[in-house]
XYZ file of C-alpha atoms in Angstrom:
722
model
C 100.236 163.753 97.306
C 104.018 163.996 97.111
C 105.379 167.436 96.613
C 108.040 167.988 93.984
C 109.996 171.212 94.498
C 112.425 171.438 91.634
C 112.872 170.260 88.095
C 115.386 167.649 89.155
C 112.648 165.879 91.077
C 111.034 164.983 87.707
C 114.096 163.376 86.314
C 112.815 160.015 87.487
C 109.892 160.369 84.999
C 110.807 158.699 81.720
C 109.408 160.587 78.734
C 107.380 158.350 76.402
C 109.172 157.978 73.093
C 107.418 155.494 70.867
C 104.000 155.739 69.227
C 102.532 153.167 66.934
C 99.107 153.238 65.327
C 96.901 150.272 66.190
C 93.651 151.266 64.546
C 91.821 154.368 63.432
C 88.033 154.590 63.622
C 85.678 157.378 62.561
C 85.607 158.857 66.039
C 88.763 157.510 67.822
C 92.362 156.677 67.126
C 94.138 153.945 69.088
C 97.929 153.956 69.667
C 100.412 151.971 71.661
C 103.252 153.786 73.510
C 106.307 152.584 75.472
C 105.966 149.355 77.441
C 102.679 148.620 75.771
C 100.834 151.502 77.387
C 97.746 152.287 75.311
C 96.745 155.793 74.188
C 93.264 156.519 72.896
C 92.542 159.896 71.260
C 89.058 161.252 70.705
C 87.356 164.594 70.162
C 84.370 164.639 72.616
C 83.235 168.138 71.604
C 84.287 170.729 69.035
C 87.722 172.296 69.770
C 88.674 169.554 72.274
C 91.004 166.475 72.081
C 90.952 163.895 74.771
C 94.026 161.762 75.323
C 93.626 158.679 77.541
C 96.936 157.196 78.526
C 96.642 153.787 80.067
C 93.445 152.642 81.836
C 92.524 154.572 84.958
C 92.450 152.609 88.213
C 89.188 154.326 89.247
C 87.518 155.758 86.148
C 85.647 159.000 86.465
C 84.259 158.687 82.962
C 80.748 158.827 84.338
C 81.340 162.471 85.177
C 81.573 163.329 81.409
C 78.006 163.933 80.421
C 78.675 164.161 76.633
C 80.048 160.846 75.474
C 79.527 161.243 71.665
C 82.745 162.001 69.826
C 83.399 164.269 66.887
C 84.609 162.690 63.660
C 88.272 163.057 62.993
C 90.980 161.863 60.535
C 94.498 160.677 61.078
C 97.539 161.156 58.850
C 101.024 159.759 59.411
C 104.350 161.569 58.665
C 107.906 160.693 59.206
C 108.101 161.702 62.902
C 104.519 160.926 64.071
C 100.838 161.534 63.359
C 98.421 164.367 62.657
C 94.817 164.149 63.877
C 92.290 166.572 62.428
C 88.809 167.737 63.235
C 86.987 170.605 61.522
C 88.988 173.565 62.905
C 91.487 171.895 65.268
C 94.529 169.747 64.772
C 96.641 167.629 67.152
C 100.185 166.741 66.124
C 101.850 163.798 67.992
C 105.583 163.610 67.386
C 107.931 160.967 68.840
C 111.397 160.533 70.328
C 110.275 161.838 72.789
C 106.432 162.067 72.483
C 105.505 165.683 71.948
C 102.215 167.414 71.564
C 101.266 170.406 69.401
C 97.698 171.811 69.368
C 96.678 174.046 66.450
C 93.356 175.805 66.045
C 92.191 177.814 63.059
C 95.679 177.424 61.550
C 97.447 178.932 64.532
C 99.648 176.987 67.066
C 98.033 177.327 70.517
C 99.990 174.982 72.802
C 102.933 172.662 72.415
C 105.168 170.415 74.549
C 108.458 171.491 75.831
C 111.049 170.969 73.060
C 113.133 167.895 73.361
C 116.385 169.852 73.859
C 114.834 172.100 76.500
C 113.263 169.133 78.257
C 116.607 167.432 78.434
C 118.282 170.519 79.905
C 115.551 171.081 82.519
C 115.053 167.373 83.383
C 111.363 167.847 82.587
C 109.532 165.090 80.784
C 107.412 165.946 77.800
C 104.886 163.218 78.639
C 106.336 161.055 81.378
C 105.278 158.128 83.444
C 106.757 156.940 86.752
C 105.656 153.314 87.357
C 106.670 152.957 91.009
C 104.685 156.032 92.127
C 102.011 155.484 89.514
C 102.327 159.180 88.499
C 102.261 161.159 85.258
C 103.994 164.407 84.416
C 103.233 166.490 81.281
C 105.000 169.735 80.426
C 104.191 172.461 77.959
C 106.199 175.409 76.767
C 104.674 178.746 77.550
C 105.589 182.308 76.622
C 105.010 185.151 78.969
C 101.233 184.728 79.105
C 98.616 184.575 81.910
C 96.906 181.361 82.934
C 93.472 181.258 84.600
C 91.254 178.731 86.282
C 92.186 175.862 88.637
C 89.457 176.696 91.160
C 89.035 179.357 93.740
C 91.553 182.137 94.172
C 91.145 184.995 96.624
C 94.375 186.988 95.965
C 94.790 187.405 92.204
C 93.499 185.659 89.075
C 96.660 184.934 87.047
C 98.134 181.596 88.188
C 101.603 182.336 86.757
C 104.369 181.496 89.314
C 102.271 179.242 91.462
C 101.970 175.604 92.548
C 98.367 174.730 92.742
C 96.411 171.652 93.923
C 93.195 172.652 92.204
C 89.738 171.398 93.157
C 88.967 171.471 89.457
C 92.110 170.822 87.328
C 90.981 172.927 84.353
C 92.834 176.008 83.188
C 93.070 178.194 80.170
C 94.937 181.014 78.604
C 93.691 184.009 76.503
C 96.192 182.736 73.920
C 93.546 180.116 72.989
C 94.429 176.930 74.812
C 93.117 175.073 77.781
C 94.034 171.971 79.695
C 91.906 169.644 81.927
C 92.773 166.487 83.770
C 89.836 164.248 84.610
C 90.834 163.190 88.113
C 89.650 163.349 91.676
C 90.430 166.532 93.613
C 93.744 166.443 95.368
C 95.502 164.119 92.864
C 96.815 166.687 90.399
C 99.282 169.425 90.999
C 99.949 172.280 88.573
C 103.233 174.137 88.374
C 102.463 177.172 86.291
C 105.661 178.886 85.150
C 106.861 178.362 88.732
C 110.544 179.333 89.295
C 111.392 176.171 91.204
C 110.402 174.094 88.158
C 110.818 176.352 85.223
C 109.689 179.908 84.646
C 108.636 179.314 81.069
C 106.933 175.906 81.393
C 103.569 174.678 82.605
C 103.945 171.214 84.212
C 101.151 169.091 85.560
C 101.760 166.177 87.817
C 98.926 163.654 88.167
C 99.214 161.020 90.803
C 96.978 158.604 88.891
C 97.493 155.186 87.346
C 96.147 156.423 84.006
C 96.202 159.930 82.598
C 92.919 161.367 81.181
C 94.008 164.599 79.512
C 91.811 167.062 77.690
C 93.258 169.786 75.438
C 90.989 172.758 74.508
C 91.357 175.223 71.748
C 89.473 178.506 71.028
C 88.529 181.696 72.690
C 88.091 181.527 76.519
C 84.296 181.728 76.020
C 84.470 178.838 73.509
C 86.520 176.794 75.947
C 84.234 177.305 78.873
C 81.309 176.362 76.609
C 83.183 173.210 75.703
C 84.066 172.473 79.308
C 80.369 172.655 80.317
C 79.430 170.532 77.279
C 81.588 167.842 78.882
C 80.845 168.241 82.599
C 77.284 169.664 82.580
C 75.484 172.890 81.767
C 74.301 175.075 84.628
C 70.644 174.859 85.688
C 68.865 178.179 85.995
C 67.909 179.125 89.484
C 64.431 180.511 90.418
C 63.863 184.229 90.190
C 63.333 184.641 93.898
C 66.904 183.433 94.608
C 68.195 186.655 92.968
C 66.636 188.815 95.691
C 68.356 189.519 99.006
C 69.045 186.612 101.392
C 68.795 187.230 105.110
C 70.943 184.804 107.177
C 69.898 183.705 110.593
C 72.085 182.736 113.504
C 72.142 178.967 114.242
C 70.529 179.528 117.654
C 67.670 181.650 116.344
C 64.197 180.531 117.387
C 60.867 180.999 115.547
C 60.035 184.237 117.422
C 63.337 185.839 116.523
C 63.127 184.834 112.882
C 59.572 186.127 112.493
C 60.484 189.325 114.272
C 63.401 189.865 111.921
C 61.226 189.115 108.839
C 58.493 191.456 109.962
C 60.982 194.212 110.810
C 62.586 194.119 107.344
C 59.184 194.301 105.676
C 58.254 197.270 107.861
C 61.543 199.034 107.087
C 60.924 198.717 103.333
C 64.059 196.571 102.762
C 63.970 194.625 99.536
C 64.581 190.932 100.415
C 63.188 187.475 99.547
C 64.790 184.679 101.472
C 65.241 183.837 105.127
C 68.179 181.483 105.310
C 68.480 179.347 108.380
C 71.834 177.896 109.300
C 73.078 175.065 111.493
C 76.727 174.673 112.394
C 76.497 171.057 113.567
C 74.424 167.958 112.933
C 74.386 167.361 116.623
C 71.312 169.560 116.910
C 69.272 166.997 115.021
C 67.040 165.042 117.401
C 64.322 163.464 115.301
C 63.454 162.366 111.788
C 66.579 160.170 111.425
C 69.031 163.065 111.719
C 67.678 164.383 108.467
C 66.560 167.780 109.614
C 65.445 171.022 108.194
C 66.166 174.076 110.279
C 62.386 174.239 110.863
C 62.782 171.410 113.439
C 64.355 173.900 115.832
C 61.078 175.574 116.263
C 58.116 174.204 118.269
C 55.765 175.671 115.780
C 57.742 175.277 112.626
C 54.832 174.821 110.243
C 53.082 177.884 111.759
C 56.264 179.955 111.415
C 56.747 178.933 107.773
C 53.099 179.793 106.996
C 53.558 183.244 108.504
C 56.732 183.707 106.456
C 54.821 182.880 103.262
C 52.084 185.303 104.234
C 54.750 188.008 104.421
C 56.067 186.897 100.986
C 59.240 185.329 102.199
C 60.970 182.177 100.928
C 62.788 179.855 103.371
C 66.091 178.047 102.956
C 66.989 175.285 105.446
C 70.141 173.351 106.236
C 70.506 169.581 105.986
C 73.212 167.017 106.680
C 73.446 163.510 105.282
C 74.556 161.979 108.641
C 72.589 159.352 110.637
C 73.209 159.296 114.353
C 74.715 155.958 115.214
C 72.402 155.361 118.210
C 69.230 155.917 116.074
C 67.257 152.852 115.064
C 67.481 154.282 111.429
C 71.301 153.621 111.562
C 70.756 149.874 111.923
C 67.966 149.864 109.384
C 69.971 151.650 106.701
C 73.115 149.683 107.496
C 71.207 146.410 107.043
C 70.157 147.647 103.529
C 73.694 148.646 102.644
C 72.685 152.337 102.404
C 75.589 153.724 104.568
C 79.226 154.084 103.632
C 81.389 151.171 104.949
C 84.641 151.055 106.733
C 87.696 148.979 105.843
C 86.032 145.923 107.455
C 83.067 146.161 105.196
C 80.674 147.290 107.979
C 78.655 150.527 108.173
C 81.167 153.237 109.166
C 80.573 155.190 112.308
C 82.234 158.615 111.912
C 83.259 160.539 114.998
C 82.155 164.192 115.004
C 82.217 166.538 117.945
C 81.894 163.816 120.583
C 79.272 161.732 118.876
C 79.164 159.170 116.075
C 77.269 159.151 112.749
C 76.740 157.015 109.736
C 76.988 158.642 106.297
C 74.400 158.036 103.577
C 75.953 156.235 100.585
C 74.524 158.081 97.600
C 76.192 155.698 95.127
C 73.533 153.106 96.171
C 70.530 153.735 93.920
C 68.028 152.824 96.566
C 69.617 155.086 99.201
C 69.829 157.905 96.613
C 66.109 157.553 95.893
C 65.150 157.197 99.579
C 67.003 160.408 100.436
C 65.209 162.199 97.631
C 61.800 161.169 98.825
C 62.604 162.258 102.374
C 62.408 165.925 101.299
C 58.729 166.031 100.434
C 57.378 166.603 103.987
C 59.641 169.626 104.360
C 58.557 171.130 101.057
C 54.969 170.740 102.202
C 55.716 172.562 105.363
C 57.043 175.512 103.392
C 60.729 174.956 102.797
C 61.834 176.306 99.321
C 65.497 175.235 99.183
C 68.058 173.305 101.110
C 71.707 174.117 102.031
C 73.892 171.142 101.465
C 77.002 172.817 102.768
C 78.633 169.726 104.201
C 81.374 167.660 102.652
C 82.538 164.107 103.357
C 84.861 163.858 106.362
C 88.467 163.802 105.087
C 91.246 161.262 105.968
C 88.821 158.446 106.412
C 89.010 155.090 104.718
C 85.448 154.855 103.540
C 84.081 152.679 100.800
C 80.951 153.115 98.784
C 78.480 150.631 97.277
C 79.897 151.181 93.827
C 83.439 150.459 95.034
C 84.501 154.165 95.169
C 86.866 155.203 97.925
C 89.422 157.908 98.667
C 89.559 160.955 96.437
C 87.082 159.441 93.885
C 84.534 158.919 96.612
C 84.919 162.439 97.953
C 84.225 163.750 94.454
C 81.214 161.496 93.659
C 79.705 161.855 97.097
C 79.401 165.642 96.922
C 78.072 165.445 93.377
C 75.426 162.816 94.192
C 74.311 164.505 97.465
C 73.671 167.791 95.545
C 71.987 165.873 92.683
C 69.679 164.066 95.106
C 68.524 167.288 96.790
C 68.251 169.145 93.499
C 66.120 166.445 91.911
C 63.929 166.237 95.014
C 63.330 170.028 94.900
C 62.711 169.850 91.143
C 60.212 167.033 91.499
C 58.161 168.904 94.150
C 58.321 172.470 92.865
C 58.267 171.746 89.189
C 59.311 174.166 86.465
C 58.686 177.860 85.893
C 60.619 181.114 86.406
C 59.556 181.197 90.085
C 59.620 177.459 90.855
C 62.945 176.205 89.548
C 65.012 174.028 91.835
C 67.847 175.428 93.897
C 70.526 173.781 96.158
C 72.833 175.902 98.186
C 76.070 173.965 98.233
C 79.649 174.518 99.292
C 81.394 171.904 97.187
C 83.985 172.190 94.436
C 83.435 169.028 92.647
C 83.129 167.926 88.982
C 79.758 169.101 87.674
C 79.123 171.431 90.582
C 78.220 174.234 88.142
C 75.104 172.303 87.221
C 73.589 172.720 90.698
C 73.180 176.325 91.667
C 74.033 177.795 94.053
C 77.620 176.963 95.077
C 79.309 179.372 97.416
C 82.538 179.762 99.468
C 81.027 180.332 102.903
C 83.027 183.515 103.312
C 81.412 186.535 104.952
C 82.379 190.069 103.996
C 83.003 192.428 106.996
C 86.235 194.184 106.035
C 87.759 195.919 102.996
C 90.151 192.997 102.364
C 87.192 190.606 102.430
C 85.512 192.619 99.685
C 88.698 192.504 97.522
C 88.858 188.749 98.120
C 85.259 188.332 97.082
C 85.866 190.100 93.758
C 88.762 187.774 93.019
C 86.875 184.675 94.166
C 83.793 185.414 91.988
C 85.991 185.858 88.860
C 88.221 182.828 89.632
C 85.217 180.553 90.091
C 83.736 181.953 86.890
C 86.973 180.973 85.127
C 86.156 177.392 85.980
C 82.598 177.746 84.744
C 80.798 178.430 88.039
C 77.982 180.652 86.720
C 77.043 182.265 89.978
C 78.654 183.425 93.189
C 76.889 184.995 96.174
C 78.416 187.757 98.320
C 77.427 187.576 101.992
C 77.794 190.841 103.904
C 78.095 190.788 107.639
C 80.229 189.809 110.633
C 79.824 186.257 111.792
C 80.777 187.259 115.332
C 78.736 190.373 115.891
C 75.350 191.938 115.033
C 76.727 194.916 113.073
C 79.578 195.864 110.804
C 80.764 199.095 112.432
C 82.717 200.585 109.458
C 79.761 202.338 107.767
C 81.729 203.494 104.774
C 82.789 199.939 104.084
C 79.232 198.740 104.555
C 77.758 201.151 102.089
C 80.423 200.238 99.479
C 79.959 196.553 100.045
C 76.191 196.771 99.596
C 76.686 198.711 96.363
C 79.193 196.007 95.158
C 76.892 193.139 96.168
C 74.247 194.360 93.749
C 76.513 193.445 90.876
C 77.070 189.743 91.855
C 74.789 186.930 90.768
C 73.354 186.572 94.340
C 73.658 188.563 97.507
C 72.869 188.143 101.218
C 73.345 189.528 104.692
C 74.395 187.681 107.784
C 73.458 188.445 111.433
C 70.901 191.129 110.497
C 69.090 190.524 113.776
C 65.700 191.584 114.939
C 66.394 195.336 114.388
C 67.325 194.786 110.803
C 69.073 197.733 109.235
C 67.684 200.237 111.770
C 70.907 199.849 113.761
C 72.593 202.013 111.171
C 72.356 205.817 110.858
C 69.647 207.157 108.554
C 72.146 207.968 105.732
C 73.353 204.312 105.591
C 69.826 202.989 105.739
C 68.927 205.186 102.732
C 71.913 203.976 100.756
C 71.106 200.304 101.566
C 67.508 200.782 100.450
C 68.648 202.596 97.254
C 70.979 199.882 96.139
C 68.642 197.041 97.052
C 65.841 198.658 94.997
C 68.186 198.947 92.050
C 69.164 195.305 92.576
C 65.546 194.307 92.160
C 65.298 196.346 88.998
C 68.307 194.389 87.677
C 66.748 191.061 88.286
C 65.360 190.532 84.702
C 68.851 191.227 83.399
C 70.636 189.008 85.910
C 68.251 186.091 85.300
C 68.705 186.596 81.579
C 72.516 186.262 82.120
C 71.970 183.001 84.098
C 69.694 181.705 81.320
C 72.532 182.413 78.842
C 74.913 180.525 81.172
C 72.654 177.469 80.855
C 73.270 177.537 77.150
C 76.946 178.612 76.842
C 78.387 178.200 80.300
C 79.541 181.786 80.689
C 79.414 183.071 84.311
C 77.584 186.226 85.298
C 80.816 187.746 86.725
C 83.395 187.647 83.878
C 87.044 188.620 84.239
C 88.654 190.956 81.787
C 90.706 188.025 80.427
C 87.509 186.013 79.801
C 85.499 188.932 78.304
C 88.332 190.699 76.381
C 91.049 188.093 75.513
C 92.644 190.292 72.834
C 93.227 193.249 75.195
C 96.438 192.338 77.152
C 96.325 195.406 79.349
C 92.721 194.698 80.385
C 93.922 191.352 81.748
C 96.062 193.221 84.347
C 92.858 194.904 85.771
C 91.820 192.078 88.046
C 89.514 194.054 90.382
C 87.031 195.052 87.622
C 84.798 192.747 85.680
C 82.000 192.493 83.217
C 78.712 191.763 84.879
C 76.697 189.869 82.305
C 77.357 190.994 78.728
C 76.468 194.700 79.256
C 77.836 196.257 82.485
C 81.484 197.016 83.431
C 81.785 197.072 87.201
C 84.699 198.341 89.227
C 83.865 197.989 92.969
C 85.355 200.481 95.368
C 87.477 198.203 97.575
C 89.280 200.692 99.826
C 88.355 203.864 101.831
C 87.998 207.224 100.207
C 85.728 206.554 97.217
C 88.492 206.692 94.549
C 88.746 204.044 91.856
C 90.777 203.683 88.678
C 88.847 202.095 85.811
C 90.232 200.813 82.567
C 87.804 200.821 79.537
C 88.636 197.840 77.263
C 89.696 198.519 73.710
C 87.292 198.577 70.812
C 84.313 199.605 72.977
C 82.798 202.816 74.273
C 81.351 202.977 77.742
C 78.674 205.119 79.433
C 78.624 205.971 83.165
C 75.252 204.709 84.545
C 75.117 207.728 86.907
C 76.007 210.561 84.605
C 75.646 209.278 81.035
C 79.161 210.468 80.209
C 80.808 208.454 77.436
C 84.376 207.093 77.645
C 86.532 205.732 74.828
C 87.966 202.237 75.036
C 91.677 201.745 75.666
C 91.774 204.571 78.273
C 92.358 204.648 81.995
C 90.421 207.103 84.274
C 90.288 207.760 87.995
C 86.841 208.290 89.496
C 85.792 209.585 92.895
C 82.259 208.402 93.649
C 80.050 209.678 96.565
C 79.151 207.307 99.354
C 75.960 206.292 97.540
C 77.702 205.867 94.113
C 79.608 203.131 92.343
C 81.643 202.986 89.128
C 79.353 201.050 86.800
C 79.278 201.561 82.983
C 77.060 200.435 80.124
C 78.604 198.975 76.948
C 77.985 200.793 73.691
C 75.526 198.965 71.359
C 73.867 197.081 74.265
C 70.559 197.583 76.040
C 70.033 197.199 79.782
C 66.478 195.982 80.577
C 65.248 196.900 84.066
C 62.266 195.834 86.011
C 60.226 197.727 88.660
C 61.334 198.662 92.117
C 60.053 195.929 94.417
C 60.272 194.719 98.016
C 60.179 191.073 96.932
C 60.131 189.180 93.694
C 56.420 188.416 94.348
C 55.842 191.938 93.009
C 57.615 191.296 89.677
C 55.416 190.271 86.747
C 57.176 187.088 85.590
C 55.460 187.182 82.189
C 56.515 190.784 81.372
C 59.179 191.642 84.017
C 60.659 194.798 82.379
C 59.398 198.353 82.685
C 62.345 200.325 81.323
C 65.204 199.973 78.800
C 68.487 201.971 78.833
C 70.183 202.241 75.513
C 73.913 202.827 75.424
C 74.567 204.415 71.989
C 73.010 202.820 68.857
C 71.707 199.385 69.722
C 73.454 196.564 67.882
C 72.917 193.494 70.145
C 69.772 191.697 71.287
C 69.511 192.485 75.014
C 70.134 189.958 77.767
C 66.804 189.586 79.597
C 64.461 186.913 80.881
C 60.951 186.091 79.664
C 60.838 188.814 76.890
C 62.020 188.368 73.292
C 63.529 191.572 72.004
C 65.131 191.779 68.609
C 67.533 194.509 67.370
C 68.250 195.274 63.672
C 70.472 197.966 62.257
C 69.752 199.534 58.873
C 71.104 202.712 57.183
C 72.691 204.082 60.402
C 69.506 203.574 62.438
C 68.408 200.747 64.811
C 64.989 199.087 64.890
C 63.780 197.235 67.970
C 60.837 194.874 68.391
C 59.594 193.727 71.774
C 59.706 196.997 73.782
C 56.138 198.001 73.393
C 54.813 199.564 76.549
C 58.367 199.993 77.918
C 59.918 203.298 78.797
C 63.099 203.849 76.810
C 66.000 206.069 77.798
C 68.750 206.636 75.118
C 72.271 207.854 75.743
C 74.978 209.008 73.285
C 73.015 211.529 71.249
C 70.211 209.235 70.047
C 66.454 209.699 70.159
C 63.535 207.327 70.160
C 60.556 207.196 67.838
C 57.720 204.659 67.901
C 55.432 203.278 65.297
C 53.159 200.557 66.480
C 55.177 197.718 68.040
C 58.394 198.908 66.368
C 60.812 201.254 67.994
C 63.310 203.308 65.828
C 66.511 204.738 67.197
C 68.025 207.617 65.255
C 70.813 210.095 65.736
C 69.690 213.469 67.115
C 69.818 216.222 64.552
């Protein structure tokens, strides 16, 4: 899209000035603006207003999963209209058109004032007919802005121009903005000096503008965002164990040798993840291949992996080799994407040509789903769909989609087809839930775990980037993010201090994995490093009931497992500046060591007390401390009033009792909040300075902060030590 580098570039956008009410319904209000452009305002979920300016050329309305609107009223005043829902109000003023969003009687977001807009040449809400573009500007104070997709070098978007994969952002001040548009068609200028240091301007290169305004806390806005675009599905418990990546050229003997070696070493791990860098390796089965097809005895290999209690993840591509008979068969049925001439497109890739499955065709979608069953029967547990539609190609789909809209829909439907196929075969249950390993950033991608960046972690700067990335994706409602430790070009990361710190950090991500482990596994490292790796992976498996509980919460409220300080503590402005520490689930504050030496500053958010997991020492909120942790240590702290539920040490999730997965509970001060945990219902009640807990029968309890535990039947009483 065209790049605008200064405010004067937007002088050609004429601000809308007129607004006339056409009709007001119980759940929508219809206006007419300049030149007869329509504006429809609805409230699709509490705390959100949707403003649809002019009809979109290629509607993405099907991506909004919640279509029912909240009731609202409209009142007119001398300069415009006031639209009201239960807690949120939208004020639309004219000459020029200006927007003001109020929530719980407090102004959250407003347009640039008319006088300021005139001086800066910025439109308040402007349309440019010849370029079919929209520009909307908002006045901001000195406040941080988060979201807009992946960021690997800082979370606050202030001062940046961003072409976000997901055009959704928010501020701890209580406002959020989303544009429903295909990736690559919206640019955000967030208090960027070339435009204006105190304005947020969005430029949408779309015929119509579909603008969503959010109000509430960051957690409420992410919940609303996932109400609209889809709640996350919960992954299976085995996916929370360690993943062991295999080189693309690995054969069955090498994979089995690696799997056996890791079991013999006592390494806690669950998944063998096979990879393929290119679809050219696909020789049979219509170019729809699991990695198992590389092995002459694939079924035998998968059976042996199951006997050793491993799960297997394979790679697939949705390309059909052009010289296969299946290409002609699918082309005749209209199941492949078409070129500009209306014929099945043949896409060049690394010296060969492929057709691309058209997932917008219902029959092609269902056919592709059904093709997975033989692979599941062989022993494949999940598929990696880490392939996107080739860019810069004029492809057209069965439903008429093309360009940016097709790129968005194709990734969504590809992941949906594989997810539904997995769900159909494996069914439900804590250890059977469907999983798709994807690499896309598309509308609704949070619904299909597990999306990842593809980055591997082999240097200190990579670890820093991973901490930023996990939080930035969480800010756009991605509930999970895997960290992958290893060097993609060698068998071993040689910096052992880094390796030990990276393994410790990986335990506190939603998912973790290792690349290029090789047949020797972790035996290539000196005994001290092997011991540290085993220690942290054992603790990771103890954390699985807690991590899975956090992912189950995400399926209800959209909150990610890794939560930035701005998301978790919006009222603590100093906490927002601490971008390399985060809340892991609701209970644990994590500050990964991201540079040599073992030292780390940690800020404890206001209004809370925190307990060092290693020492039990309590720290007051609103304070900043420097810690120096040994090579096998990490700065991790429990939140006062919360309970951390832990499972047993295990070498695989097969050893975890999925009905009663917890064996121990750590109490940080006097419990006040029901714990985050899977499968077990635990209730906490406070009365007369004591706490009473139900659901911890048979569980070992450790209390910190000067409290002691007494039991009577199924009830646990927590009292202050005398």
